[in-house]
XYZ file of C-alpha atoms in Angstrom:
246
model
C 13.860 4.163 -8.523
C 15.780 1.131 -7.878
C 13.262 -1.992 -7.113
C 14.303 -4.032 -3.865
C 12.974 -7.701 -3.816
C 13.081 -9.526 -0.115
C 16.217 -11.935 -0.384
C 14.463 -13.939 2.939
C 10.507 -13.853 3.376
C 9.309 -15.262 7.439
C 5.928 -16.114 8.095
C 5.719 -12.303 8.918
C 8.948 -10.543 8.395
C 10.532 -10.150 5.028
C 14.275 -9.323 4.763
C 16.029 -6.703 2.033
C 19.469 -6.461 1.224
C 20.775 -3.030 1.200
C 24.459 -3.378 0.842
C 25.830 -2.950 4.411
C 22.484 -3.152 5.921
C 19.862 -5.248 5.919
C 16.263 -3.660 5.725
C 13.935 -5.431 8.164
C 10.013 -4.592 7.331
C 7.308 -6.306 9.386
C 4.184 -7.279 7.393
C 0.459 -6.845 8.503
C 0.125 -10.701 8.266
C -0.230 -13.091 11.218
C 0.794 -16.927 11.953
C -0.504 -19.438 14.716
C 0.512 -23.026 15.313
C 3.436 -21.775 12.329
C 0.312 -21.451 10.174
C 0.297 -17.804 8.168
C -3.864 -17.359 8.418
C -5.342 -15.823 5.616
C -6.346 -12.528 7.052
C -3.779 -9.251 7.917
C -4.078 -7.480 10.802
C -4.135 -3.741 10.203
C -0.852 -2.017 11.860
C 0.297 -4.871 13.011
C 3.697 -4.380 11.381
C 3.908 -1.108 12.934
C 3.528 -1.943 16.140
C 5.532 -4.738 16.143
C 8.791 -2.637 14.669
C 8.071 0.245 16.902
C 7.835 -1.615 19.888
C 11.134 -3.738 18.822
C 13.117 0.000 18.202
C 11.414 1.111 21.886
C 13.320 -1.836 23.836
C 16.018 -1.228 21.833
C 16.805 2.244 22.812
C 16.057 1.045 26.334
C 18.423 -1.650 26.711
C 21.398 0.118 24.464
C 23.503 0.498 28.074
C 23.143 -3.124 28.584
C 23.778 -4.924 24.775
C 24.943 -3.157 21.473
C 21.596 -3.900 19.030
C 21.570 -4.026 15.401
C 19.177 -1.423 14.736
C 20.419 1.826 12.766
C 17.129 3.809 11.964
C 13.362 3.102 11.656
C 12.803 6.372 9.346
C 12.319 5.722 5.649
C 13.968 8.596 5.165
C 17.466 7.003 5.982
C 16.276 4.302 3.163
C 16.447 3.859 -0.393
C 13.644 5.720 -2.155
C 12.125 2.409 -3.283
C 11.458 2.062 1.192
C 9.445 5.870 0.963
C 6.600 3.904 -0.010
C 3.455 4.230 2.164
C 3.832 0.643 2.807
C 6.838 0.790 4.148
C 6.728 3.536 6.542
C 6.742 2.609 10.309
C 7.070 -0.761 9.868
C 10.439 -1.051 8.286
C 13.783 -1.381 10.483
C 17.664 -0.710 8.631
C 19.830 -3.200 10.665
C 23.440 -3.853 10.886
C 24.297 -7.544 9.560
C 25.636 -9.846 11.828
C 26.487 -13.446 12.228
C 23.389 -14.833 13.843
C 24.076 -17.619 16.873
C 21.401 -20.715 15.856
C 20.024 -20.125 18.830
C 16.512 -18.662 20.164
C 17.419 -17.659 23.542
C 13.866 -18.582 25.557
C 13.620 -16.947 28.776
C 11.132 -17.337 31.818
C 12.794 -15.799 34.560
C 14.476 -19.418 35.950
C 15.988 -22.240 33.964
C 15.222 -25.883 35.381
C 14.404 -29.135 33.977
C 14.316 -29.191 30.063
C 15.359 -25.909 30.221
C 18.821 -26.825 31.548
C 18.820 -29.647 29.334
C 18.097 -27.210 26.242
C 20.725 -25.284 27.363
C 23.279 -28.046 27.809
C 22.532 -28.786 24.209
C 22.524 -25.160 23.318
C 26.362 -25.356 24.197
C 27.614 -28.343 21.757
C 25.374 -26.139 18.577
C 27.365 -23.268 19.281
C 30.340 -25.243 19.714
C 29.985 -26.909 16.231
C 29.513 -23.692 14.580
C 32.101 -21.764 16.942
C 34.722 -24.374 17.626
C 36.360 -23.435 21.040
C 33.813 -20.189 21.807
C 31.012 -22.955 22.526
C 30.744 -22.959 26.009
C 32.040 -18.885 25.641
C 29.377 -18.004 23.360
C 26.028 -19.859 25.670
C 27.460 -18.130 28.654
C 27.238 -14.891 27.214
C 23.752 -15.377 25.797
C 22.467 -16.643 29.136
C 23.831 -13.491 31.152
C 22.545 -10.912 28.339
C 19.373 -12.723 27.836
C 18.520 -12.727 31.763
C 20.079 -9.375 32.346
C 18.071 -8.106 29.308
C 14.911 -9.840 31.001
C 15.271 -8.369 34.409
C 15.492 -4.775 32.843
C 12.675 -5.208 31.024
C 10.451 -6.952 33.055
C 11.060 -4.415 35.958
C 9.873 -1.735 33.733
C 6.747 -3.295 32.166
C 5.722 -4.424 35.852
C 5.677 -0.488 36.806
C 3.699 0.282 33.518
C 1.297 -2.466 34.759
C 1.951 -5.265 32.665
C 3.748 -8.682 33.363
C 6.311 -9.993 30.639
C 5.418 -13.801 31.398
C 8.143 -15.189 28.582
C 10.155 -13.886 25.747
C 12.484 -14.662 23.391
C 15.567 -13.121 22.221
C 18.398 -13.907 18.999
C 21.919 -12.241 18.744
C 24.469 -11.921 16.292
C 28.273 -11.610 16.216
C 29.105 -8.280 14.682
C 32.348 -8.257 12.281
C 35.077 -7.925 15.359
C 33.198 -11.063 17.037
C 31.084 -8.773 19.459
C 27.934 -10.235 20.461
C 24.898 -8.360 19.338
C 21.219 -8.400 19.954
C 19.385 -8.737 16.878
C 16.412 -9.606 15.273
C 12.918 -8.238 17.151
C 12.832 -7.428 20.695
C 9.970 -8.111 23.449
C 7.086 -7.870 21.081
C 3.384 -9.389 21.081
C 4.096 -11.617 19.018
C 7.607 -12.724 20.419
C 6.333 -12.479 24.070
C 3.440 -13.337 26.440
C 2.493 -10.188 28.016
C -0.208 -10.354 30.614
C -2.150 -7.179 32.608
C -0.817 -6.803 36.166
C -4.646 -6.198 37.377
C -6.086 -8.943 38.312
C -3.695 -11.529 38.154
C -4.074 -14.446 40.093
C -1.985 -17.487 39.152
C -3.207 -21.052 38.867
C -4.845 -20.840 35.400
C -4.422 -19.001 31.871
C -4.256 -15.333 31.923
C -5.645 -12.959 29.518
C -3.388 -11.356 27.345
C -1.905 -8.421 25.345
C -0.528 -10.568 22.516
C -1.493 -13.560 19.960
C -2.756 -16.042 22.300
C -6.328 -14.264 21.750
C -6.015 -15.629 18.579
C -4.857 -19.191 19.380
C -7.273 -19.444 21.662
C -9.861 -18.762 19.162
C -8.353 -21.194 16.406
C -8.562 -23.823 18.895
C -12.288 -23.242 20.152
C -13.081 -23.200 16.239
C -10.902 -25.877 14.513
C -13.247 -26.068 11.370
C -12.142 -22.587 10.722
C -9.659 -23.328 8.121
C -7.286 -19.961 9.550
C -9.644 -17.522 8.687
C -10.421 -15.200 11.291
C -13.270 -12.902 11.890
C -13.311 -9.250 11.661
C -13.971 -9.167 15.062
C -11.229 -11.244 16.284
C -9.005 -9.291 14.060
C -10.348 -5.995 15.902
C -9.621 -7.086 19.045
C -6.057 -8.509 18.529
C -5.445 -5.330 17.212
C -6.753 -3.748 20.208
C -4.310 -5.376 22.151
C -1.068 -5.241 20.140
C -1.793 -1.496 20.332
C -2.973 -1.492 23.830
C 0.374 -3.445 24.983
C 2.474 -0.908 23.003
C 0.615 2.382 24.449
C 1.013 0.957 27.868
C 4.465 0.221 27.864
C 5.697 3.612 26.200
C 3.537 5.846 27.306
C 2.881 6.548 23.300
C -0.196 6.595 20.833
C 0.649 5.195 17.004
């Protein structure tokens, strides 16, 4: 069996070359304040790549993805591991665009600003497709936003912000890429209750900011409760929106 070592390791994601494809697998491990805390959260990965490979199926009409399978069967052997299975993701490789596409439903203020600026990094990189290239990431991003948003709001959850990254494929085709609408790529907050004018409670990480920052002396290390409960709501948030149990 052929041994694959990650060629780019994230603060949770770690990145395999396989030729033509890139191998995507998201680890149990968790980051706050770009901080990787000492504990893992159990299924984490999972729920993270099978909630990315849900949105992707869901938006395919709207924006070619990079995503070719999320069964280890379609894998090297060395992927058939037990530690790799539902949390790994085979991707097409693209050209990423250096930029995070941030989305909140409006753009206004430093938002317009960010994108202005968006424009002359895509411009360096992409001399004359500058201005081409932020245009098209603004319409997909919101377009990709509205779609998705609609859909969560009738499964009874509110997609407060997200973020999304695309690629250029190799005839110049933009491409959504990397993960899509997760926890920890997303604020998702419960429809019930909501009432605006102060923080909501969540289905993703802030749980866990929130703790770090009532308990500063913690030195990252959660407790096995607060691990329980995020969790809880990773897999809560992922049940809810596809109607599926992992």
């Amino acid at each position: 069996m052929t041994e694959f070592k990650p060629i780019k390791e994230g603060k949770v994601r770690e990145i395999y070359d396989n030729g033509d494809s890139l191998i995507m697998v998201a680890t149990d491990r968790i980051s706050a304040f770009d901080v990787i805390l000492k504990n893992k959260v159990t299924k984490k990965g999972t729920v993270l790549t099978q909630m990315s490979k849900f949105w992707f199926d869901y938006t395919r009409d709207l924006l070619p993805n990079h995503m070719l399978s999320v069964d280890v069967q379609d894998m090297p052997e060395f992927f058939r591991q037990p530690q790799f299975t539902g949390n790994s993701m085979m991707c097409r490789k693209l050209t990423m665009l250096p930029i995070e596409c941030i989305v909140r439903g409006y753009i206004t203020g430093s938002g317009w600003a960010s994108y202005q600026k968006s424009i002359d990094v895509l411009e360096k990189q992409f001399p004359g497709h500058g201005l081409e290239y932020a245009t098209k990431l603004r319409d997909y991003t919101i377009a990709l936003y509205k779609k998705c948003a609609e859909y969560a709001l009738s499964r009874g959850i509110i997609i407060a912000d997200t973020k999304f990254e695309f690629g250029l494929d190799e005839d110049g085709n933009v491409v959504l890429g990397d993960e899509m609408l997760t926890s920890d790529s997303s604020r998702f907050w419960p429809l019930e209750g909501y009432e605006p004018g102060h923080s909501q409670p969540s289905f993703d990480k802030q749980f866990v900011r929130d703790w770090l920052k009532a308990n500063p002396d913690s030195n990252y290390d959660l407790p096995q409760d607060v691990i329980d409960k995020t969790i809880a709501k990773y897999l809560e948030a992922y049940e809810l929106l596809t109607g599926k149990k992992l």
